[in-house]
Coordinates of C-alpha atoms in Angstrom, one line a residue:
Chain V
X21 CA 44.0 51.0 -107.3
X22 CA 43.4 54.1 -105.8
X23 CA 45.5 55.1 -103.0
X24 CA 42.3 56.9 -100.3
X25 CA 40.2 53.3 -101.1
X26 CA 40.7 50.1 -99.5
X27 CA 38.9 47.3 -101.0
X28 CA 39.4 44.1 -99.2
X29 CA 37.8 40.5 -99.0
X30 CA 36.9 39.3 -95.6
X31 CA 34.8 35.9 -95.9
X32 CA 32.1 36.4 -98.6
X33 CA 32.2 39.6 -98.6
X34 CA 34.0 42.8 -101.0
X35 CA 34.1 45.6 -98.3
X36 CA 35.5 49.0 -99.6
X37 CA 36.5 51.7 -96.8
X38 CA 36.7 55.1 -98.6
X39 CA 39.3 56.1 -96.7
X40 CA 39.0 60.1 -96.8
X41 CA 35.3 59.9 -95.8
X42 CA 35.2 56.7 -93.8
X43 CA 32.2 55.7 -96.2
X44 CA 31.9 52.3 -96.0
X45 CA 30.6 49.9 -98.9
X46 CA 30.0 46.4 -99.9
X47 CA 30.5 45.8 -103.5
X48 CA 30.0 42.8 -105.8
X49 CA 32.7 40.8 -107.6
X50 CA 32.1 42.7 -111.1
X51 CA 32.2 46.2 -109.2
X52 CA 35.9 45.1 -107.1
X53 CA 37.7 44.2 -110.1
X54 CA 36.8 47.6 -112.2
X55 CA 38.0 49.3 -108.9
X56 CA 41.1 48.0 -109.4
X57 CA 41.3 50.4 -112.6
X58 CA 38.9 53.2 -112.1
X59 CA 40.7 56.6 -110.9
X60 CA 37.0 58.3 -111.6
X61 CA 37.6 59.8 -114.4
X62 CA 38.7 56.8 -117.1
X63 CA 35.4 55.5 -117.9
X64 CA 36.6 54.8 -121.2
X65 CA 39.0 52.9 -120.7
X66 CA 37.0 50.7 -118.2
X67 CA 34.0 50.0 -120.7
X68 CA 37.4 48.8 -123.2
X69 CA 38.5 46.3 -120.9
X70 CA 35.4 45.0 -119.3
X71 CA 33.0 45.6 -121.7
X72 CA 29.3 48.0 -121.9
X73 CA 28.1 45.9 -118.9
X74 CA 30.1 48.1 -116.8
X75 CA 28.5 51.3 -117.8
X76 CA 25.6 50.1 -114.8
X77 CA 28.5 49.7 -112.3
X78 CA 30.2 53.1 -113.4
X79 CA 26.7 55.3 -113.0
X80 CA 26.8 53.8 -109.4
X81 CA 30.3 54.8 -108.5
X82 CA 29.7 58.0 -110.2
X83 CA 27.0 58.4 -107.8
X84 CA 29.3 57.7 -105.1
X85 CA 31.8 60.3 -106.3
X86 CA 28.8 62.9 -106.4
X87 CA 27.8 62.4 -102.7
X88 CA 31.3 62.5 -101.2
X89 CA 31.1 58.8 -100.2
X90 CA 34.1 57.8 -102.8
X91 CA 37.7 59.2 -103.7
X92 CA 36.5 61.7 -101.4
X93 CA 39.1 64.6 -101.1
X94 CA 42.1 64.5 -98.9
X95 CA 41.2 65.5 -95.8
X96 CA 43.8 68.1 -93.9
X97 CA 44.8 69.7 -90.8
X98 CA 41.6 71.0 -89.4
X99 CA 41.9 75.1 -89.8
X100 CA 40.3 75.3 -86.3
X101 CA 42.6 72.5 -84.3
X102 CA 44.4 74.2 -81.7
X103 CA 48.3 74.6 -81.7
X104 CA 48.7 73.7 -78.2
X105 CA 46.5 70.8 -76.6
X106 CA 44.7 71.0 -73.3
X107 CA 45.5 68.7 -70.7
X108 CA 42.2 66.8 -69.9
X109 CA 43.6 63.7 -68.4
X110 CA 45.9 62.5 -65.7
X111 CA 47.6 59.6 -65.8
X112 CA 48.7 59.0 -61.5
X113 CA 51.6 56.7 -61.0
X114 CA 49.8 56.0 -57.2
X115 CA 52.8 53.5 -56.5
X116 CA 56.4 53.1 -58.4
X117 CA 56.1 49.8 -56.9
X118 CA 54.8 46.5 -58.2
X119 CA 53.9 43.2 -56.1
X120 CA 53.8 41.3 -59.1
X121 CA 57.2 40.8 -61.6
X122 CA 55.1 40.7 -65.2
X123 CA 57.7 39.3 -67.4
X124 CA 56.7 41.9 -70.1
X125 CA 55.9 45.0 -67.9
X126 CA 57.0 48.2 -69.7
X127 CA 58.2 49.8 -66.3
X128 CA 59.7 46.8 -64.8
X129 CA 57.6 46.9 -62.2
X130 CA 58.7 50.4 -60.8
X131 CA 59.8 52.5 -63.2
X132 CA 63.5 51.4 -62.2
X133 CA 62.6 53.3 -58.7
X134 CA 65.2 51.5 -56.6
X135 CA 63.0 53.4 -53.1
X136 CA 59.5 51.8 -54.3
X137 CA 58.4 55.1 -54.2
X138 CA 54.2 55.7 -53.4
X139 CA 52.9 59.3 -54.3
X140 CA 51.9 61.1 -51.0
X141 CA 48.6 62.1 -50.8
X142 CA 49.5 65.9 -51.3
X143 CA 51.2 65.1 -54.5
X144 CA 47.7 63.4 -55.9
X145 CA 45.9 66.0 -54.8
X146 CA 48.1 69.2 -56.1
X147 CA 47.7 66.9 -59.5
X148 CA 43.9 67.9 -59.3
X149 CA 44.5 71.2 -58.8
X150 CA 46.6 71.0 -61.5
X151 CA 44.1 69.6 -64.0
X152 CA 41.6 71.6 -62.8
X153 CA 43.7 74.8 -62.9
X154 CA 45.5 74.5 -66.3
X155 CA 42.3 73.2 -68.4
X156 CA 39.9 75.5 -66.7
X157 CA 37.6 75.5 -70.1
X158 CA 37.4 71.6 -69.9
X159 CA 34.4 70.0 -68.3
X160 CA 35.2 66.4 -68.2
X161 CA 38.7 65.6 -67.3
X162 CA 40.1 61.4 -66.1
X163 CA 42.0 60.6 -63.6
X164 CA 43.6 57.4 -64.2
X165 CA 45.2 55.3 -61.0
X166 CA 48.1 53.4 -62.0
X167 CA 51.2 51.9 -61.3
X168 CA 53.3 49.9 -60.4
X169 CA 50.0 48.6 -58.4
X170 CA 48.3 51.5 -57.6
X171 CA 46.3 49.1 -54.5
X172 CA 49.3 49.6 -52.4
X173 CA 48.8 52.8 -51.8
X174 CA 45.3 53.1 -50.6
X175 CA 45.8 56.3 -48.4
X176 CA 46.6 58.4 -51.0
X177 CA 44.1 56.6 -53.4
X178 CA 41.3 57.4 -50.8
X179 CA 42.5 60.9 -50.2
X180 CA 42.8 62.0 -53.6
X181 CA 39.3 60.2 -54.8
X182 CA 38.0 62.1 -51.9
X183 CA 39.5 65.2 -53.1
X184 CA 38.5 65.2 -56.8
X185 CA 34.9 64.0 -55.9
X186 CA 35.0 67.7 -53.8
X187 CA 36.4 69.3 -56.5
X188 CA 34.5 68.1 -58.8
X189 CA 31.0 69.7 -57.4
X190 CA 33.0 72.4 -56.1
X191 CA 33.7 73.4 -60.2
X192 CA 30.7 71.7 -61.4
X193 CA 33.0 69.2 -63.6
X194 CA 33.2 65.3 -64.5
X195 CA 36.1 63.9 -63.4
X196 CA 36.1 60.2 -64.8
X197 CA 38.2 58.0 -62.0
X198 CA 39.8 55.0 -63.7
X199 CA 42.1 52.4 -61.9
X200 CA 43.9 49.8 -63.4
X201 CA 44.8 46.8 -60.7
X202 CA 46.1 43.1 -61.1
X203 CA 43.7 42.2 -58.1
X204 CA 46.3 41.0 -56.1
X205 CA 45.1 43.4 -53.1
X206 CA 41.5 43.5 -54.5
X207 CA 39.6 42.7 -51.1
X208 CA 35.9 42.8 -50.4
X209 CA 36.7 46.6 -48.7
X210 CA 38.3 47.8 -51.5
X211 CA 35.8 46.7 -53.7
X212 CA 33.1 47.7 -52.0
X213 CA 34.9 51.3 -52.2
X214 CA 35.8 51.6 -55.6
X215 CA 31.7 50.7 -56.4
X216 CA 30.9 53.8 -54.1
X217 CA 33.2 56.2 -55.3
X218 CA 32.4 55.4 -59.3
X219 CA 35.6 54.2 -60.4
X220 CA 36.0 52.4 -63.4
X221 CA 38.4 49.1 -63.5
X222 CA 40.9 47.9 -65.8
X223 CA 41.6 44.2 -64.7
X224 CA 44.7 43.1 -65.9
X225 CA 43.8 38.7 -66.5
X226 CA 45.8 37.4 -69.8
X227 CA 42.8 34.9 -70.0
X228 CA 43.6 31.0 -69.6
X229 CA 45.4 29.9 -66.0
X230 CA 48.4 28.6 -68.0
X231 CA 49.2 31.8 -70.2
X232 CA 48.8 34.0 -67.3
X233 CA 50.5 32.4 -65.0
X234 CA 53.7 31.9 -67.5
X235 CA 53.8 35.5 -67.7
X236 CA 52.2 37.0 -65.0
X237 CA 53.9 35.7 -61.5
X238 CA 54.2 37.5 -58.1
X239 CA 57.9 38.5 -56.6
X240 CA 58.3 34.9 -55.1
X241 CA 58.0 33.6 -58.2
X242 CA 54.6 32.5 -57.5
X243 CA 51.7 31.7 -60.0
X244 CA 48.5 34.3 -59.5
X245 CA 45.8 33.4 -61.6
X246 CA 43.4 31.4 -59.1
X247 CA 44.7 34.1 -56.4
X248 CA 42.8 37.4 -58.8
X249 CA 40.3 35.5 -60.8
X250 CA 37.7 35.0 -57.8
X251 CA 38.4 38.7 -56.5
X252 CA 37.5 39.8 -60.2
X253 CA 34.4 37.7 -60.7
X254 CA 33.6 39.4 -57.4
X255 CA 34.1 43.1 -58.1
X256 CA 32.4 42.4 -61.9
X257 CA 28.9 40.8 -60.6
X258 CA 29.4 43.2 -57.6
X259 CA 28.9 46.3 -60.3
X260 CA 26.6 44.7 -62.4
X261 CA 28.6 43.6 -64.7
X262 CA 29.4 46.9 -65.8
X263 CA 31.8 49.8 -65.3
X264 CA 35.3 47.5 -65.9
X265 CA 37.5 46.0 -68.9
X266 CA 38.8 42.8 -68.7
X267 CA 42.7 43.7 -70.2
X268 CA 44.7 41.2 -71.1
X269 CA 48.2 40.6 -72.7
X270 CA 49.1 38.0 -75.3
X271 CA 52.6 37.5 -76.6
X272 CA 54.7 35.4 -79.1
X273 CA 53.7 32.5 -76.6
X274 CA 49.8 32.5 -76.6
X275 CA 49.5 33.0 -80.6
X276 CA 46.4 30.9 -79.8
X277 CA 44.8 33.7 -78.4
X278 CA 41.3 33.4 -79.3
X279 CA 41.7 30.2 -76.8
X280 CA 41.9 33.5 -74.3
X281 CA 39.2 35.2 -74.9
X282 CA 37.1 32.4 -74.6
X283 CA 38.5 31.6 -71.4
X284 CA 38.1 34.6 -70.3
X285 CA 34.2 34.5 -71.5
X286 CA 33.9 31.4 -69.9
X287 CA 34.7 32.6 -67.0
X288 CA 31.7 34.6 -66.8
X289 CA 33.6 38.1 -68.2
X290 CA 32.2 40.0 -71.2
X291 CA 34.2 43.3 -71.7
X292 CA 37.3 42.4 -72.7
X293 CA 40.3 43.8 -74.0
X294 CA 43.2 41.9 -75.2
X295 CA 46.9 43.6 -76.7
X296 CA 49.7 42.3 -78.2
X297 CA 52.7 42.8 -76.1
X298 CA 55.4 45.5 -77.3
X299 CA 58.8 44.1 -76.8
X300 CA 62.0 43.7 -78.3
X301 CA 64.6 40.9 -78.0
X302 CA 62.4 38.8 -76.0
X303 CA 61.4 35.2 -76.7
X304 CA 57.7 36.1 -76.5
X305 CA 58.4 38.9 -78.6
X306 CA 55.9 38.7 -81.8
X307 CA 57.9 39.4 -85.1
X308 CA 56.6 39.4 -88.4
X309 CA 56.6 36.0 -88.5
X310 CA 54.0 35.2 -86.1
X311 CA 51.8 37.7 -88.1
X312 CA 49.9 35.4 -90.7
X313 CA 48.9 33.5 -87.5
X314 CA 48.1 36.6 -85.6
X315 CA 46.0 37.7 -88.5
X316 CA 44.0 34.2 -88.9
X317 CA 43.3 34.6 -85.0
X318 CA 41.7 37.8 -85.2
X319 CA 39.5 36.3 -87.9
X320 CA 39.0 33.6 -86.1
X321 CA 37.7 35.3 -82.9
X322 CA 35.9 36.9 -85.8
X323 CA 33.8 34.0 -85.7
X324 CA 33.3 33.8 -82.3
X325 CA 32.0 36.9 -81.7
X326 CA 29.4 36.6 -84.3
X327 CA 28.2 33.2 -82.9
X328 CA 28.3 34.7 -79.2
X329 CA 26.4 37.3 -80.6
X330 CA 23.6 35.0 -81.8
X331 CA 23.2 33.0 -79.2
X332 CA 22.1 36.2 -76.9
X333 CA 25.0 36.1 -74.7
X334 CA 27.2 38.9 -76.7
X335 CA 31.3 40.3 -75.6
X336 CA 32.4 43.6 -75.9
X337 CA 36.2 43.4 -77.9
X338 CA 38.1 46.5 -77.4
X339 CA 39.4 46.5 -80.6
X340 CA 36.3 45.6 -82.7
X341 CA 34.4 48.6 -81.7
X342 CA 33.8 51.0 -84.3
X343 CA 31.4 53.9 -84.8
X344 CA 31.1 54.9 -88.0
X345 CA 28.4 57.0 -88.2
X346 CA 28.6 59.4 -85.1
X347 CA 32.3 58.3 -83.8
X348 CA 35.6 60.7 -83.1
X349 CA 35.9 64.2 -85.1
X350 CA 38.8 64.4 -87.4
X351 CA 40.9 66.4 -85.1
X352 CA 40.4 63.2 -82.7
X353 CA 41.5 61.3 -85.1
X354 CA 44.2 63.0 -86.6
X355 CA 46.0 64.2 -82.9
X356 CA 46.2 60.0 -81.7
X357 CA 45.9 59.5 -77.8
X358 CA 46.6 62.2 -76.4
X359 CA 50.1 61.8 -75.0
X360 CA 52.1 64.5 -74.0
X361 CA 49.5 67.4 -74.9
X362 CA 46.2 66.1 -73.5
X363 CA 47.3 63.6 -71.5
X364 CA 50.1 63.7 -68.7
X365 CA 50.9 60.8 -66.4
X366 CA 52.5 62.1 -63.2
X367 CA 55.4 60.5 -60.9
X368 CA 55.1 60.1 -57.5
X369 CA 57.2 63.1 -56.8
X370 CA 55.1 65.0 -59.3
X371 CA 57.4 65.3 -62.0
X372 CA 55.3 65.2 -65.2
X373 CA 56.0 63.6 -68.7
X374 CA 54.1 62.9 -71.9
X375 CA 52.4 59.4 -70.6
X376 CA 53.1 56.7 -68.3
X377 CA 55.3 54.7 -70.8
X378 CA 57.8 57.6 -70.6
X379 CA 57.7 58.2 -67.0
X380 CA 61.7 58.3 -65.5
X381 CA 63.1 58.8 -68.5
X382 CA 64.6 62.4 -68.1
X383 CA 64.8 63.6 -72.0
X384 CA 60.5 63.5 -71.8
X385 CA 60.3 64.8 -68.4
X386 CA 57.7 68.4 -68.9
X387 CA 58.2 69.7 -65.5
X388 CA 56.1 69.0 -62.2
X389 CA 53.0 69.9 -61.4
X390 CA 54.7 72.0 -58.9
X391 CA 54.9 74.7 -61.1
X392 CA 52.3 77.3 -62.6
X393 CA 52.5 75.9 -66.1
X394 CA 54.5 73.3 -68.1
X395 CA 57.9 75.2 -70.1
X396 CA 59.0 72.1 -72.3
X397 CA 58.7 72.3 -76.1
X398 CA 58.0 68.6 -75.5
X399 CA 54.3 69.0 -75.5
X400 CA 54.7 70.9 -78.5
X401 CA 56.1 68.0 -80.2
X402 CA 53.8 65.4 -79.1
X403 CA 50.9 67.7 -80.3
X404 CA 52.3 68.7 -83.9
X405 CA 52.9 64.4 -84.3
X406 CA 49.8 64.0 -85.7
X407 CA 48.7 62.0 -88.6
X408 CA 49.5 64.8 -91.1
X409 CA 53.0 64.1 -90.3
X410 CA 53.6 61.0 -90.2
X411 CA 54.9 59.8 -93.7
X412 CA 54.6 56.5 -93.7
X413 CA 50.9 57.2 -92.4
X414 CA 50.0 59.1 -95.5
X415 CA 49.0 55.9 -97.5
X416 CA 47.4 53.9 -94.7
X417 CA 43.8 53.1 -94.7
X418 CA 43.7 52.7 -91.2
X419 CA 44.9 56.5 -90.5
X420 CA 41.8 57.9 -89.4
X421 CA 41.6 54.9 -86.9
X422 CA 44.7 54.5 -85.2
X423 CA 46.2 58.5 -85.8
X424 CA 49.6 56.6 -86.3
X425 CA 50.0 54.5 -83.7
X426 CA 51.6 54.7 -79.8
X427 CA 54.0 57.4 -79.7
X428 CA 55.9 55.4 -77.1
X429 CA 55.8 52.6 -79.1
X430 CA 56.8 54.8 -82.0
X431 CA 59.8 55.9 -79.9
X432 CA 60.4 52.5 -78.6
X433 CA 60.9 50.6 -81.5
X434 CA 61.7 53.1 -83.8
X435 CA 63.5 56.0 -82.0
X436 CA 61.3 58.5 -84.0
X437 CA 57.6 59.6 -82.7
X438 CA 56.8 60.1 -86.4
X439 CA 57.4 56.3 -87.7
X440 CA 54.7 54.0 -86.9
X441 CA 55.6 50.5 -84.8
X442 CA 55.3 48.3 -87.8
X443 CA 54.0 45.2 -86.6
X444 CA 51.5 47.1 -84.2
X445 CA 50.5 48.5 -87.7
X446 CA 50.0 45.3 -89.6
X447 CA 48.2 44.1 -86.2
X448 CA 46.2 47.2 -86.2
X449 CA 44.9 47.1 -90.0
X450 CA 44.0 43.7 -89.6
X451 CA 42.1 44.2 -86.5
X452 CA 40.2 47.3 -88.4
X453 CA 39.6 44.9 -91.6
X454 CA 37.5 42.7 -88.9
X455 CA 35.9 46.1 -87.0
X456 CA 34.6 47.1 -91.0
X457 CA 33.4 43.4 -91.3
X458 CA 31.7 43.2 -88.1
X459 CA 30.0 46.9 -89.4
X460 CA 28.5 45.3 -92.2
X461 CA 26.5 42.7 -90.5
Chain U
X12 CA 21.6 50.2 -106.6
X13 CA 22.7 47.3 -107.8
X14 CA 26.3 46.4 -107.4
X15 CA 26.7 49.0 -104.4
X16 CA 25.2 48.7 -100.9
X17 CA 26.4 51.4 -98.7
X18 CA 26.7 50.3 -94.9
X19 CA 27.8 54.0 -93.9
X20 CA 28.1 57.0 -95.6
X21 CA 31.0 59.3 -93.8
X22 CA 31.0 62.6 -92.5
X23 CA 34.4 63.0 -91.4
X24 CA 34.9 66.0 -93.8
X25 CA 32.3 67.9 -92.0
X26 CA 33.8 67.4 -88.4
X27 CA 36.6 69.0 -89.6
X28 CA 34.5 72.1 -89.3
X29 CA 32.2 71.1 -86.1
X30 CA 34.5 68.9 -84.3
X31 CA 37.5 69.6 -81.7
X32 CA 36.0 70.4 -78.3
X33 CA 37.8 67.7 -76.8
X34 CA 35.3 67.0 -74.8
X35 CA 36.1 62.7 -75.3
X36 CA 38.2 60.3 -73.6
X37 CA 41.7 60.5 -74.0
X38 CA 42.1 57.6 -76.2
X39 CA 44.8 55.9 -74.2
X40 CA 43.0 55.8 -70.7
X41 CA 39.9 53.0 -71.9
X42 CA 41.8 50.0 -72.2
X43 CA 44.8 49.9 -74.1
X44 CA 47.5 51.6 -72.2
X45 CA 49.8 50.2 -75.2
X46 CA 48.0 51.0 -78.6
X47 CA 46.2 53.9 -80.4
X48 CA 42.7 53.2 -81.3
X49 CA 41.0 56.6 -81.7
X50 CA 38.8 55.2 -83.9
X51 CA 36.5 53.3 -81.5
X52 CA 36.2 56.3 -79.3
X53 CA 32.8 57.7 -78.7
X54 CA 32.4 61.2 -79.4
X55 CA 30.9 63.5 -76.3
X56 CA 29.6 66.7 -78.0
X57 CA 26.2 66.3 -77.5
X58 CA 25.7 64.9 -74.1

């Protein structure tokens, strides 16, 4: 078959993804198997092996061909995509500190900051400056509040919102303010400050009591679930239901995960988000074993979404989101998310480095926001490891959809920013196959 | 046509002459934190 088309079967259904063009088409039985021979140009050979009734089939893919919508041509480095990046987004590490001990954070809780460190007010608010002074051409930049648990440090958080809602008019810019919490401090004040000041809500909930709690404990040891879930059902009908994500984690443990997501529907959420966790010699690590199961899951949440759909009472899933027709331009698609060219994520002492997931580790540290500009070639790096240069991207289907994956994860697991994170790969693909499904319906 | 129903035709090869204002959400910041899905973004030019 042709390596720019992916023709797959999901449920009744042949769905063909021309990958260069991101046409999408369902085919019929007699149409998939001659595109298992036709390079576009052996008609011939085609009407030999499956007779004159194919000549009907070929006229249509011929038409396909003529219209760009198949074996479209490779697509390339854009001639106009810029050789540096421009920051547009801010990732704020509020607190190097943590009051819960996730089994599977990434940072350990703080970054392995033995002091606990919380940013100081002045260091949030230079990192606006910053934004705002190095991307002066942008006019919507994000702030993202993170940790650690960015909620225990609500001085700076209030001084810095303060600050980039003045700045903000002052430049006559968006500044998008996103914080991602895991409740524990979520009280009716704070809540009734993050609906006032705009700010968008990542709510970390791994979905049924039993799953989260196995994973997701406080310092004591203690379980959290029925401590968070009533201050996010809270916040969530306090803002209409809108304005959050409901971001979960599931791991070798909860392959069941669909179970998850339905809990977490149940409990009245409906824009939810749910990620495999990245992790290495771990007993809830997922190998490749635990991928048939991971891949039955997805199509079996699938399901679920379709009949949720029906019924009138629809969820948002992260993952199954696609835009087709007016989504990302191909340098967005080609340049993945961001990290380390577009996107910073800043210590609490201001040192800067490509994204949160690399924050403390000195070999990706870019400089502080301290200074005028940022001297590392790191930035440079991260914005030439784009899909063009990946090698083991070049074949994918999913390329234009996932720009090669995490670079952290990438680095991670691999050691290289330019080889994908398999398994995220196979998880990734599998989650698209079901995005295209969901498209054609 | 017969055999072929097209759900979407593509235009990613014309973006690559329009697109790149950067103007969108940095893909990372939605709701991932731990995965690359550019491809669910939502593009910002026009608004």
């Amino acid at each position: 078959m042709n390596d720019n088309i992916h023709l797959f079967k999901f449920k009744d259904k042949n769905i063909l993804l021309d990958v260069e063009s991101s046409s999408l088409h369902i085919v019929d039985d007699e149409t998939a198997k001659i595109l298992e021979d036709f390079d576009g140009k052996n008609d011939e050979k085609i009407i030999e092996k499956y007779g004159e009734e194919a000549k009907e089939i070929l006229e249509e893919l011929h038409y396909l061909i003529n219209e760009n919508a198949l074996f479209a041509k490779e697509l390339t480095v854009p001639e106009n995509y810029r050789p540096e990046g421009i920051v547009k987004s801010l990732c704020l590490i509020i607190a190097e500190d943590c009051n819960l001990a996730c089994k599977y954070c990434f940072a350990g809780g703080d970054y392995g900051n033995e002091n606990h460190a919380k940013m100081p007010p002045e260091v949030a608010k230079k990192a606006v400056d910053f934004l705002l002074k190095t991307s002066p051409q942008r006019k919507n930049y994000e702030i993202d509040f993170f940790g650690g648990e960015p909620l225990l440090n609500m001085e700076t958080l209030k001084e810095v919102t303060a600050y980039a809602r003045a700045k903000e008019k002052e430049h006559n810019k968006n500044i998008k303010l996103t914080l991602t919490t895991n409740g524990m401090l979520l009280t009716d004040e704070v809540t009734e400050w993050l609906n006032e000041n705009n700010i968008s809500v990542v709510l970390s909930l791994d979905g049924r009591k039993s799953v989260h709690n196995a994973m997701r404990k406080d310092k004591g040891g203690f379980d959290t679930y029925d401590k968070i879930l009533p201050k996010f059902k809270k916040l969530v009908n306090s803002r209409n239901g809108e304005n959050y994500y409901l971001r979960g984690t599931y791991t070798a443990k909860n392959l069941d995960f669909t179970e998850d997501i339905l809990s977490m529907y149940n409990e009245g959420f409906r824009i939810l988000s749910l990620e495999p966790v990245v992790a290495k010699d771990a007993d809830y690590a997922i190998t490749e074993k635990d991928l048939p199961q991971i891949f039955n899951e997805y199509e079996k949440l699938v399901d679920i979404y379709i009949e949720r759909k029906k019924t009138g009472d629809p969820f948002n899933f992260f993952h199954f989101n696609v835009d087709l027709s007016g989504g990302p331009c191909l340098h967005k698609r080609v340049s993945a998310c961001g990290a380390g060219h577009e996107y910073y994520a800043v210590a609490t002492n201001g040192d800067l480095y490509p994204c949160h997931q690399f924050v403390g580790k000195d070999e990706y540290k870019l400089g502080t926001i301290f200074d005028e500009s940022v001297k590392s070639d790191i930035p440079q790096k991260f914005r030439n490891a784009h899909i063009f240069n990946k090698p083991k991207c070049q074949k994918c289907f999913a390329k234009y959809f996932c720009s090669g994956g995490c670079h952290a994860n990438n680095v991670n697991m691999n050691g290289n920013i330019l080889e994908p994170y398999e398994i995220g790969c196979e998880i990734q693909k599998k989650r698209l196959e079901c995005a295209l499904y969901l498209a054609t319906l | 046509m017969k055999h072929i129903v097209t759900v979407n035709k593509g235009t990613l090869a014309d973006t690559a002459k329009t697109g790149g204002c950067g103007n969108c959400q940095a893909s990372c910041q939605s709701a991932c934190k731990t995965s690359c899905t550019v491809g669910n973004q939502v593009c910002e030019k026009n608004k």
